[in-house]
PDB file of C-alpha atoms and ligand atoms in Angstrom:
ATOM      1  CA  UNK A   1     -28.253 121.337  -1.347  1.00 51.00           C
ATOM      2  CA  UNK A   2     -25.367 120.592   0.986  1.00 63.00           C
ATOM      3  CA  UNK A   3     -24.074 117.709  -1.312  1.00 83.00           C
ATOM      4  CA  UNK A   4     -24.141 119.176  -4.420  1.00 89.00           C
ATOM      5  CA  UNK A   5     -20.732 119.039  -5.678  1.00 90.00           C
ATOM      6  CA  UNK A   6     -19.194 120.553  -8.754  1.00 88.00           C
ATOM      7  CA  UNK A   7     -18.516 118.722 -11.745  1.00 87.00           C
ATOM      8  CA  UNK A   8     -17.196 120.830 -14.072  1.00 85.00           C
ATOM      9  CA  UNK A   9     -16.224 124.517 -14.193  1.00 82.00           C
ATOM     10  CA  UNK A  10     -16.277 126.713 -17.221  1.00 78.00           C
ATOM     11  CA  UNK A  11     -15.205 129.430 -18.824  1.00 73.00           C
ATOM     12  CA  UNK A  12     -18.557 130.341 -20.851  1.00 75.00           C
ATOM     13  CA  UNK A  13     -21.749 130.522 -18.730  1.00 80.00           C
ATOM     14  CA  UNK A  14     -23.455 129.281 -22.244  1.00 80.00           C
ATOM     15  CA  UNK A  15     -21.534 125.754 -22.724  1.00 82.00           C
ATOM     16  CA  UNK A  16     -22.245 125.410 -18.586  1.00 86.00           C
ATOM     17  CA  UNK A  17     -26.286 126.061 -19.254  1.00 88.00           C
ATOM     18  CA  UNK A  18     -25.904 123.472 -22.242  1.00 86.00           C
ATOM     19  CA  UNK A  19     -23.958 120.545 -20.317  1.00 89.00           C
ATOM     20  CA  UNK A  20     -26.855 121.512 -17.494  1.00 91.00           C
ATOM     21  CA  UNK A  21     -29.556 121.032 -20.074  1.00 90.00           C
ATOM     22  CA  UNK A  22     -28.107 117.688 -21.039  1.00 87.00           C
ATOM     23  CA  UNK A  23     -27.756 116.510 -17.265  1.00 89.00           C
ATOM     24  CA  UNK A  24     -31.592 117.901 -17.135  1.00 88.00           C
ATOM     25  CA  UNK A  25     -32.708 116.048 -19.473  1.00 85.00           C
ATOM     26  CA  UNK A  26     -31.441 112.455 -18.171  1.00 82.00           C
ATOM     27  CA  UNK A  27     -32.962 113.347 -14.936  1.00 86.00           C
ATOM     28  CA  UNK A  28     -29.950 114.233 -13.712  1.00 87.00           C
ATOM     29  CA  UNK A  29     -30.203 117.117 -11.419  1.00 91.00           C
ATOM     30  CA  UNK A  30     -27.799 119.918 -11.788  1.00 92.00           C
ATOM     31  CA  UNK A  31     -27.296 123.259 -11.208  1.00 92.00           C
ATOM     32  CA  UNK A  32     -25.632 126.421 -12.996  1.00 90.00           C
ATOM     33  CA  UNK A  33     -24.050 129.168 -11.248  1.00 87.00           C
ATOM     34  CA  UNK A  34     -22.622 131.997 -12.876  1.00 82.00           C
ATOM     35  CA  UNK A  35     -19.324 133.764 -12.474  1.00 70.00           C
ATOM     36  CA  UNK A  36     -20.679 137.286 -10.194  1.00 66.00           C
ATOM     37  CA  UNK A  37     -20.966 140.173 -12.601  1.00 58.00           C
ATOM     38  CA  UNK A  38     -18.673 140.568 -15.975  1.00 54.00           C
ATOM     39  CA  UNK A  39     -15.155 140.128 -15.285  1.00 53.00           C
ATOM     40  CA  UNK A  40     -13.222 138.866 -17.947  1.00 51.00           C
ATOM     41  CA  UNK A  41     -10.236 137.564 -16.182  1.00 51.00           C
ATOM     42  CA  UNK A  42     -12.553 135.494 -13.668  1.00 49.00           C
ATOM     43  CA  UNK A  43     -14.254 134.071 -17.063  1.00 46.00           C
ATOM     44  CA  UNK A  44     -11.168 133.148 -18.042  1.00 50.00           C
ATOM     45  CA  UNK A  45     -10.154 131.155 -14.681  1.00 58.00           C
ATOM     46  CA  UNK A  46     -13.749 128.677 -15.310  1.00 65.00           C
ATOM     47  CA  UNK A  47     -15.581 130.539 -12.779  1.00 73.00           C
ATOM     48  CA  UNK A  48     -19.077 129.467 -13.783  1.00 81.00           C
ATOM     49  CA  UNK A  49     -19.692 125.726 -12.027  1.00 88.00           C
ATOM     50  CA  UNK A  50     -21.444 123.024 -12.384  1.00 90.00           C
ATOM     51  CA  UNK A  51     -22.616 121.118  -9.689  1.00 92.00           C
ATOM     52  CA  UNK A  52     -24.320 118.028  -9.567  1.00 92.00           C
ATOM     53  CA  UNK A  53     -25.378 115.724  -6.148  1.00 91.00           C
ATOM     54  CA  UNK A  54     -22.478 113.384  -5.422  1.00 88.00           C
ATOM     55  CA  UNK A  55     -24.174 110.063  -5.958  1.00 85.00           C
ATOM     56  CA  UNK A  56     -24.779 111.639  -9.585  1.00 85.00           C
ATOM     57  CA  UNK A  57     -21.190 112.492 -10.287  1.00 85.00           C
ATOM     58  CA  UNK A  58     -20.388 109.252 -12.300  1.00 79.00           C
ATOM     59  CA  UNK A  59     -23.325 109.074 -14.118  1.00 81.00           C
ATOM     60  CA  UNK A  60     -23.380 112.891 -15.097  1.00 84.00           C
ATOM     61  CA  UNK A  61     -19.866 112.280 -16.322  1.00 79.00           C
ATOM     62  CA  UNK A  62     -20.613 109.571 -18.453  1.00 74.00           C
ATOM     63  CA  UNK A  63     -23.484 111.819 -19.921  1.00 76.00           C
ATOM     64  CA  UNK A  64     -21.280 114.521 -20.596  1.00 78.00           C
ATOM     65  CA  UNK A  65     -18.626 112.565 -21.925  1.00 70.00           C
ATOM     66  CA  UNK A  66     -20.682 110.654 -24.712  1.00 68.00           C
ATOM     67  CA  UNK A  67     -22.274 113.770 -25.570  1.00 68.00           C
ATOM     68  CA  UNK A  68     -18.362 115.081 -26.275  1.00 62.00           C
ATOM     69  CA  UNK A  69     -17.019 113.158 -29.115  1.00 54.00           C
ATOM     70  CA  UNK A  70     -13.446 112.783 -28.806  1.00 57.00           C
ATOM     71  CA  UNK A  71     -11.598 115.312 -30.973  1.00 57.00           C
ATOM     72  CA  UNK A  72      -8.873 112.539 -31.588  1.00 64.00           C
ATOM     73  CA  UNK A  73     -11.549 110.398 -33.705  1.00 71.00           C
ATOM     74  CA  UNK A  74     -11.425 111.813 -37.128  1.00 72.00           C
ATOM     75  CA  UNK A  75     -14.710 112.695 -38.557  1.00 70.00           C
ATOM     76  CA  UNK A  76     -16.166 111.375 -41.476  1.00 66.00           C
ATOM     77  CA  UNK A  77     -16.434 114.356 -44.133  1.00 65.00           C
ATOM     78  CA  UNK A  78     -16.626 115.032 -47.374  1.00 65.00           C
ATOM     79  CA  UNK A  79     -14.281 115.389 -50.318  1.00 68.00           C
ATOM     80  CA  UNK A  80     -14.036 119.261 -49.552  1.00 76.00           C
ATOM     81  CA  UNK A  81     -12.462 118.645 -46.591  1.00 84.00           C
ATOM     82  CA  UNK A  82      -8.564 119.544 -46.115  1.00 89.00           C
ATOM     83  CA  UNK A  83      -6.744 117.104 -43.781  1.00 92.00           C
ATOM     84  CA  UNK A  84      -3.663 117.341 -41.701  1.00 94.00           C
ATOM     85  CA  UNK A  85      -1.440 114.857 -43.084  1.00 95.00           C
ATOM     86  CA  UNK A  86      -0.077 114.133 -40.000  1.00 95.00           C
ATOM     87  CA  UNK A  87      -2.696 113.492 -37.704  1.00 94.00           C
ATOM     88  CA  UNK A  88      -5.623 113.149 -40.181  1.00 93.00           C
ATOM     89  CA  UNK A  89      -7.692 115.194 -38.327  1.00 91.00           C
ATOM     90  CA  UNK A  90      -9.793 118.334 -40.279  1.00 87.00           C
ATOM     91  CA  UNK A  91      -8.838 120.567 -38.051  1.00 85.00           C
ATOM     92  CA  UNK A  92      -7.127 122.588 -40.594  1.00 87.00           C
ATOM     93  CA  UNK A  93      -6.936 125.913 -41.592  1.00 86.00           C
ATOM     94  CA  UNK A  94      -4.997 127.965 -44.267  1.00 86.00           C
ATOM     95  CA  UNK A  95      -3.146 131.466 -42.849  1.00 82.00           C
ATOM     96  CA  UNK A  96      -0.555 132.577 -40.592  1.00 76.00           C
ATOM     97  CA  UNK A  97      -0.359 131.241 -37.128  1.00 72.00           C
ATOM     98  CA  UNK A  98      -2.647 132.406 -34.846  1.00 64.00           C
ATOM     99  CA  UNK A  99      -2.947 133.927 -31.309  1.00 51.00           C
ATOM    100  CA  UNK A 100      -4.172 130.828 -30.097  1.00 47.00           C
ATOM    101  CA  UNK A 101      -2.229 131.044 -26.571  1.00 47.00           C
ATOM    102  CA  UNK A 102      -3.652 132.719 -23.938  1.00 48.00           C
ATOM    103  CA  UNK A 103       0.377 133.109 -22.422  1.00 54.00           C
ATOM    104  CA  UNK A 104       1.064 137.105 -22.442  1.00 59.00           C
ATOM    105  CA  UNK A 105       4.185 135.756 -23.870  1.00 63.00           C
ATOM    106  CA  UNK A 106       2.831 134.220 -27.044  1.00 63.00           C
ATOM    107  CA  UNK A 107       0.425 136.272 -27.665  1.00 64.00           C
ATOM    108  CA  UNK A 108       3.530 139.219 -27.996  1.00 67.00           C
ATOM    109  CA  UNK A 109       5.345 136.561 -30.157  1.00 65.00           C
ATOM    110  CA  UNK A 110       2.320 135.811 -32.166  1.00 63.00           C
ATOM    111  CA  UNK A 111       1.706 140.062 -32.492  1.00 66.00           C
ATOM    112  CA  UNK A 112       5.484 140.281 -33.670  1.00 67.00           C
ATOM    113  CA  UNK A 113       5.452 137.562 -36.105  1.00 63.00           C
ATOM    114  CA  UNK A 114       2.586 138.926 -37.921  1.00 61.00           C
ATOM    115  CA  UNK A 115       4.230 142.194 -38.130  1.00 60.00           C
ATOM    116  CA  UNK A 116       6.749 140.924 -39.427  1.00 58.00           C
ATOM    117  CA  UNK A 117       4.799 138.813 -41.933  1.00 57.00           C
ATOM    118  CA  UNK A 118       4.357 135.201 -41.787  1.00 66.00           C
ATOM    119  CA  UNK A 119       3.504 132.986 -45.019  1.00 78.00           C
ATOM    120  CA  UNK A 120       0.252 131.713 -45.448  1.00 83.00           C
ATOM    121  CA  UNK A 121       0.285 128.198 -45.111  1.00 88.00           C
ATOM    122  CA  UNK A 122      -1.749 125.432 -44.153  1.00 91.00           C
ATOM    123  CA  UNK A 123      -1.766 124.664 -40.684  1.00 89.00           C
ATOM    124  CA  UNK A 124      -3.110 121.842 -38.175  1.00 89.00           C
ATOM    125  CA  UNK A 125      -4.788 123.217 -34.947  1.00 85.00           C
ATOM    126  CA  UNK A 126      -4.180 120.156 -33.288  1.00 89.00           C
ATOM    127  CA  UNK A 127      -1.027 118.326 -34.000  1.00 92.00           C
ATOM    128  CA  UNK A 128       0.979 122.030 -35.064  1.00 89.00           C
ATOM    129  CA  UNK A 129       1.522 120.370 -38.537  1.00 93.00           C
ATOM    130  CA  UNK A 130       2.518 123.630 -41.261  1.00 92.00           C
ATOM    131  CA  UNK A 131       2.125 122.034 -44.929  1.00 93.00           C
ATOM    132  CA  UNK A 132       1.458 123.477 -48.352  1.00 93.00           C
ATOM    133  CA  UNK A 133      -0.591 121.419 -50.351  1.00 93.00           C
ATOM    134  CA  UNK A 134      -3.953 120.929 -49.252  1.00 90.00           C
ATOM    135  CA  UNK A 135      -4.043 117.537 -51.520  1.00 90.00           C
ATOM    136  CA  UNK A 136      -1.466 115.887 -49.595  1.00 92.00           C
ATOM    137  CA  UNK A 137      -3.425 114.655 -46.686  1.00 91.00           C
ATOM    138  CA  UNK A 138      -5.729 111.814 -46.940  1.00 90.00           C
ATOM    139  CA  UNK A 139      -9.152 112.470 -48.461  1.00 87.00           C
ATOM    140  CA  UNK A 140     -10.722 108.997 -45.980  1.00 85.00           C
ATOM    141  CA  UNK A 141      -8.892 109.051 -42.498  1.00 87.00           C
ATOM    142  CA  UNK A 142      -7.713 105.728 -41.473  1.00 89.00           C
ATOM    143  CA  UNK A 143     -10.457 104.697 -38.625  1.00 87.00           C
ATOM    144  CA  UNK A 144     -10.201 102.445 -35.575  1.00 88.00           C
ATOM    145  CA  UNK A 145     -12.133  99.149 -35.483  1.00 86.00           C
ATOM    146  CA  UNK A 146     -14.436  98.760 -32.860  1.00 83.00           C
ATOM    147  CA  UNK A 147     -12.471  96.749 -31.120  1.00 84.00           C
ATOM    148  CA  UNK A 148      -9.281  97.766 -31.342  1.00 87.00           C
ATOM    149  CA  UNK A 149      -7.222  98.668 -27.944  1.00 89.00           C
ATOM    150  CA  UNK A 150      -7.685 102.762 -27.996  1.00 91.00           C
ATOM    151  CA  UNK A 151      -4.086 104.419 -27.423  1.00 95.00           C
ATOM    152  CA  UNK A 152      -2.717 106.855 -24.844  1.00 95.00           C
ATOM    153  CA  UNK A 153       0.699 108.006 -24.119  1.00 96.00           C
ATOM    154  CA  UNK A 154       1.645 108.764 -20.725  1.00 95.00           C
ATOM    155  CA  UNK A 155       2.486 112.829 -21.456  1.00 94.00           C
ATOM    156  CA  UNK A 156       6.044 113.329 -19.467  1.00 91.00           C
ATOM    157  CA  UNK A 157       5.202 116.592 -17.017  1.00 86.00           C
ATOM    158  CA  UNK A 158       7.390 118.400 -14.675  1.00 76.00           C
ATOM    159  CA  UNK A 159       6.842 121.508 -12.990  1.00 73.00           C
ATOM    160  CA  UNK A 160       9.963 124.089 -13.049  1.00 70.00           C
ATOM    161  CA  UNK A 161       7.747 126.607 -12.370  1.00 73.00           C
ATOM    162  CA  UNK A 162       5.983 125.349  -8.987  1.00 75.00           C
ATOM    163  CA  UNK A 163       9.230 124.729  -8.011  1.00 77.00           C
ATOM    164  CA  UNK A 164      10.747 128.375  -8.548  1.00 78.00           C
ATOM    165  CA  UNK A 165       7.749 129.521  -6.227  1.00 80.00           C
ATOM    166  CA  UNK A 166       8.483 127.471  -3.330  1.00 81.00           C
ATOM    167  CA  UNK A 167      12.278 127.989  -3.424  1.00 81.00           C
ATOM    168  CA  UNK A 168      11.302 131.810  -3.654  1.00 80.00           C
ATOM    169  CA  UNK A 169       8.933 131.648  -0.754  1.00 82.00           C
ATOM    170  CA  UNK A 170      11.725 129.833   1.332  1.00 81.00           C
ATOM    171  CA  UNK A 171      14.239 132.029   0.460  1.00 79.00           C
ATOM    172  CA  UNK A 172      12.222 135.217   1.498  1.00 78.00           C
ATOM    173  CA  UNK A 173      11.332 132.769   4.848  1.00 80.00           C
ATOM    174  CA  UNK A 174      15.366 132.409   5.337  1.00 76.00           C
ATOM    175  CA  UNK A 175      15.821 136.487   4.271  1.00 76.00           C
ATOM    176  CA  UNK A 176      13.140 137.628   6.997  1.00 76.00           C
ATOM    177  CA  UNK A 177      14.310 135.205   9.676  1.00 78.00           C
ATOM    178  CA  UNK A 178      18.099 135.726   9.480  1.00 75.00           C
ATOM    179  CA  UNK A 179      17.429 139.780   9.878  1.00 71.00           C
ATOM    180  CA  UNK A 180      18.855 141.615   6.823  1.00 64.00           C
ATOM    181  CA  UNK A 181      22.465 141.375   6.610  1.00 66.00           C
ATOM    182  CA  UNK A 182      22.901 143.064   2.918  1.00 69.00           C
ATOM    183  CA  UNK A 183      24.456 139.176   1.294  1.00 69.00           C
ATOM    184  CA  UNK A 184      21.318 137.258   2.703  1.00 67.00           C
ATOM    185  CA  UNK A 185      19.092 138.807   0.042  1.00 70.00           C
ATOM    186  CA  UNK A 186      20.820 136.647  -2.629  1.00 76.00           C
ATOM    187  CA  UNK A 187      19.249 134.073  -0.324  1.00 74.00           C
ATOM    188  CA  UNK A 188      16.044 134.721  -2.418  1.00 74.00           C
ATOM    189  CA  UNK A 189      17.438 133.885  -6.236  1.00 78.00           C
ATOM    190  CA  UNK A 190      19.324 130.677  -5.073  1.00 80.00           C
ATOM    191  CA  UNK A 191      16.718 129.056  -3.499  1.00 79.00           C
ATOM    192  CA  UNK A 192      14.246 129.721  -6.105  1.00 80.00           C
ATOM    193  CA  UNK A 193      17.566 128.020  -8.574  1.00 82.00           C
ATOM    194  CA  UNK A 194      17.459 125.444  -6.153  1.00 82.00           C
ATOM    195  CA  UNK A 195      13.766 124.712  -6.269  1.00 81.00           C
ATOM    196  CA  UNK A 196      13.662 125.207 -10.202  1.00 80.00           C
ATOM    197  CA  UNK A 197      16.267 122.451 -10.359  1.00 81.00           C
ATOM    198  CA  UNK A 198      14.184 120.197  -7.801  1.00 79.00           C
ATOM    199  CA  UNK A 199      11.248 121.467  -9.652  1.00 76.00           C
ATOM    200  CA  UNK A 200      12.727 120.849 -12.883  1.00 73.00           C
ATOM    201  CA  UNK A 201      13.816 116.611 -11.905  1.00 75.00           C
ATOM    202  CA  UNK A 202       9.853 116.597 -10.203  1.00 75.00           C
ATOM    203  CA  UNK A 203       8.989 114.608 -13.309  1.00 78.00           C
ATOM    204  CA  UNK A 204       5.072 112.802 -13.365  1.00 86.00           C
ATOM    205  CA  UNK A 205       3.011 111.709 -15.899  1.00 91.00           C
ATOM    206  CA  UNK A 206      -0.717 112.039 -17.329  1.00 93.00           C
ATOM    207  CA  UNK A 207      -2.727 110.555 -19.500  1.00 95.00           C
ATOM    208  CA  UNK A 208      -2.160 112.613 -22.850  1.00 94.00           C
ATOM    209  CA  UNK A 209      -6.450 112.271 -23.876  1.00 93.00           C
ATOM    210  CA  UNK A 210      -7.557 115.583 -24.085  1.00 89.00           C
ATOM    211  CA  UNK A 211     -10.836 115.152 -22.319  1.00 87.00           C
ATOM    212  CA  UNK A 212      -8.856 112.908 -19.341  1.00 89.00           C
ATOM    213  CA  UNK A 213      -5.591 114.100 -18.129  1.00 89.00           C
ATOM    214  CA  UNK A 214      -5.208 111.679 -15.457  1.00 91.00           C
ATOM    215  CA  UNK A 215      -2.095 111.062 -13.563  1.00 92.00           C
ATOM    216  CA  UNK A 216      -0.423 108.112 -14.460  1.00 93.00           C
ATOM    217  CA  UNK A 217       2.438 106.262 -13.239  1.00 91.00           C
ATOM    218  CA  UNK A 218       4.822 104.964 -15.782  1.00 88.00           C
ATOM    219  CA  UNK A 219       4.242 101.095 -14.739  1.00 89.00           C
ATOM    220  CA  UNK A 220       0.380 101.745 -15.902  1.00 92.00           C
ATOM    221  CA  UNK A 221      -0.401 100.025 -18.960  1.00 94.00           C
ATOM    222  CA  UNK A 222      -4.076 101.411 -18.762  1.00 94.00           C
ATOM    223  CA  UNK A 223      -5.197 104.888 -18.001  1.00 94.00           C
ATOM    224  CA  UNK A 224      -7.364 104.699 -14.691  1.00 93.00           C
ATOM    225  CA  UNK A 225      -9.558 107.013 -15.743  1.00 91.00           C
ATOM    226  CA  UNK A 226     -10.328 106.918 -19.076  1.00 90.00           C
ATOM    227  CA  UNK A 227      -9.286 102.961 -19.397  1.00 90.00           C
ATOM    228  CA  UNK A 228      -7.604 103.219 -22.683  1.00 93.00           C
ATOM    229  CA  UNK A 229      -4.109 101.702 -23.350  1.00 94.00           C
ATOM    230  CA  UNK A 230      -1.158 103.279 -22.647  1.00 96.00           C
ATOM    231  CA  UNK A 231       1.080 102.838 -25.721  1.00 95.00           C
ATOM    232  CA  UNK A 232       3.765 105.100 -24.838  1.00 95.00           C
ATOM    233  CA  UNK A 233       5.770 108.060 -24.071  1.00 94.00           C
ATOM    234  CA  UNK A 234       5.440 112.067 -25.455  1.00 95.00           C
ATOM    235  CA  UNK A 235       6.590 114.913 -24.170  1.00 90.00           C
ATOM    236  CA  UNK A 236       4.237 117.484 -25.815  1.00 91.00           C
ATOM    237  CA  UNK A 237       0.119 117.336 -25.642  1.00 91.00           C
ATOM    238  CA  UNK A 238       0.577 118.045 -29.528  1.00 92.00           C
ATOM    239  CA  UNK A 239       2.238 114.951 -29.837  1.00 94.00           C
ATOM    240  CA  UNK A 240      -0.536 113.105 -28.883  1.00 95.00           C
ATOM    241  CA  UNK A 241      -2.757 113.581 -32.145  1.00 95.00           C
ATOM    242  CA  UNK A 242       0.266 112.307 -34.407  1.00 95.00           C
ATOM    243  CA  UNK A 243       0.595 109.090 -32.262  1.00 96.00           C
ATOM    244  CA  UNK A 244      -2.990 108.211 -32.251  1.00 95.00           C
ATOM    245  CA  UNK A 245      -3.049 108.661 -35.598  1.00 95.00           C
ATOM    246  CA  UNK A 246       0.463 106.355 -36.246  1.00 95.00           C
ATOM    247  CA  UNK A 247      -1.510 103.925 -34.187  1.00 95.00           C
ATOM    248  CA  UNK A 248      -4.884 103.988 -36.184  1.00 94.00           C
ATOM    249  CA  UNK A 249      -2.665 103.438 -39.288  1.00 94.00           C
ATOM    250  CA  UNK A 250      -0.765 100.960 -38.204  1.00 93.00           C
ATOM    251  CA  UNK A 251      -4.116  99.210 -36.900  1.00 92.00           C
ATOM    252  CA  UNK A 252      -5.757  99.759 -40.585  1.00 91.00           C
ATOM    253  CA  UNK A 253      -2.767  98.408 -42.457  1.00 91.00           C
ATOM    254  CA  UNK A 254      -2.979  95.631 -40.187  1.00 90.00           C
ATOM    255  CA  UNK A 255      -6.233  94.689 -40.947  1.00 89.00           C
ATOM    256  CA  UNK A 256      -5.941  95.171 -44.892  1.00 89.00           C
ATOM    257  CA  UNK A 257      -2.911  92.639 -44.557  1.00 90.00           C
ATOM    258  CA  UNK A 258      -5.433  90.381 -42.776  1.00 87.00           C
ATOM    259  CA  UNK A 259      -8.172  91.157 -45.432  1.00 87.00           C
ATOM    260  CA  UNK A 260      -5.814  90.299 -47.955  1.00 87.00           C
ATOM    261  CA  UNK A 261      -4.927  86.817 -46.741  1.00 84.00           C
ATOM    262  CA  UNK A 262      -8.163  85.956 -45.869  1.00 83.00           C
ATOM    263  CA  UNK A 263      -9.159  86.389 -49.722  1.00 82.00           C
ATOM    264  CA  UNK A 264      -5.807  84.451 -50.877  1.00 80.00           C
ATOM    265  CA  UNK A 265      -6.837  81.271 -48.374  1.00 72.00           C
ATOM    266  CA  UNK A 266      -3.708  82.067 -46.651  1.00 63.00           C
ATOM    267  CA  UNK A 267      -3.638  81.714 -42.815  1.00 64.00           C
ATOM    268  CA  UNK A 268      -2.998  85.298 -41.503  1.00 59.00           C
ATOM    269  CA  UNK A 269      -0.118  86.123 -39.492  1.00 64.00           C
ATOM    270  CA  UNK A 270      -0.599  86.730 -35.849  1.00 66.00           C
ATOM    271  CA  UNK A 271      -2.094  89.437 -34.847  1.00 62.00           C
ATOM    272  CA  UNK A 272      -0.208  91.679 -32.284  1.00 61.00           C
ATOM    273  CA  UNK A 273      -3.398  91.936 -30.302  1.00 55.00           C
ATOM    274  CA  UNK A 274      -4.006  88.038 -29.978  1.00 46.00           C
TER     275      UNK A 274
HETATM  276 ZN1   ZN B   1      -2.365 117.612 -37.500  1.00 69.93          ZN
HETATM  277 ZN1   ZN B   2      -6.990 108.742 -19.560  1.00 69.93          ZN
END
């Protein structure tokens, strides 16, 4: 029991019990255990684990993962089926923008904009596309190869935020220890300015897959994790669907051009790959 170790944490006891079934039925062992009691704000924080023996860890990822198909692969679908035009993906939905931020912050926004009435329009979950015509996105997505190199971008993070925090906590440290003369409590807002600014130039990168999120340092041309290619830079996890799929179209109008040749007799040209 002592080296169980947790693999995953959720926020819904009933996807934890399904990934646990899955281990389960590999012969994996693994166990569930639930968030104590309803509270919704521990729900929220992934409170239910799952834990899995150490030595298992690798494999039980690899289980999980295959049994998660990557949301950036566009799915085969039928005709019926409204695509962003951006990212090709079907993740698509005609309406006003919703709620979909669990930030107090947008949520307010999102309240307010409704009030005030937003268009209906079509709208990509994924990349943030907003587009009118439900024709103009491609009725077959463009699809990698099997072989082609799958792309990353090294997503550009930095964290104001973490920053503010310390610089606060020092400042109240400085406030307390230097007794209160009544100037030293502006201590407190310039050292949290101080630590947003470090904060703010703290600048590191991850892997922008959805299901990886690795750190990655900018002179990695291959995610450690998730060994995909690094193909570049973005600076929003939106961004990431609309350069996959600029990628995967680049890679399918690559290989009509070769196609193409091939049929004419004419020798290809080379193939950025080779
Ligand atoms: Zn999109
Ligand atoms: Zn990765």
């Amino acid at each position: 029991m002592n080296d169980l170790v947790i693999l995953r944490r959720y926020g819904n006891t009933v996807e934890a019990h399904i990934a646990g079934g899955l281990l389960e039925a590999a012969g994996i062992h693994a166990v569930v255990i639930e968030a104590a009691g309803f509270d919704p704000t521990l729900n929220e924080s992934l409170a239910t684990v799952l834990r899995v023996h150490e030595a298992d860890v690798a494999e039980a990822t690899a289980v999980l993962n295959a049994s998660e198909p990557s949301d950036t692969d566009p799915q085969p679908g039928g005709d019926d089926v409204v695509r962003c035009p951006r990212c090709e993906l079907e993740y698509c939905y005609f309406g006003r923008p919703r709620g979909v931020s669990s930030v107090p912050g947008a949520a307010l926004w999102f309240a307010l904009a409704s009030l005030v009435g937003t268009t209906k329009r079509w709208r990509c979950t994924k990349c943030g596309h907003v587009w009118d015509d439900p024709e103009q996105g491609p009725t077959i997505p463009s699809q990698f190869a099997a072989d082609d190199p799958r792309p990353v971008f090294y997503l550009k993070r930095a964290r104001p935020g973490l920053g503010v925090f310390w610089g606060a906590a020092f400042g109240l440290g400085l406030f307390i220890l230097l007794g209160s003369p009544p100037y030293s409590v502006l201590l407190i807002p310039t050292v949290a300015m101080v630590g947003w600014l470090i904060g703010r130039s703290y600048k590191y990168g991850v892997c922008s897959e959805p299901q990886c999120r690795a750190r990655l340092r900018t002179r990695d041309q291959r995610c450690p994790q998730c060994d995909k290619t690094v193909a570049g830079t973005i600076s929003t996890a939106r961004e990431h669907y609309t350069a996959v799929a600029e990628v995967r179209r680049e890679f399918t109008a690559l290989r009509e051009r070769e196609e193409k040749h091939l049929q004419q007799g004419v020798p290809a040209p080379p193939h950025p790959r080779s």
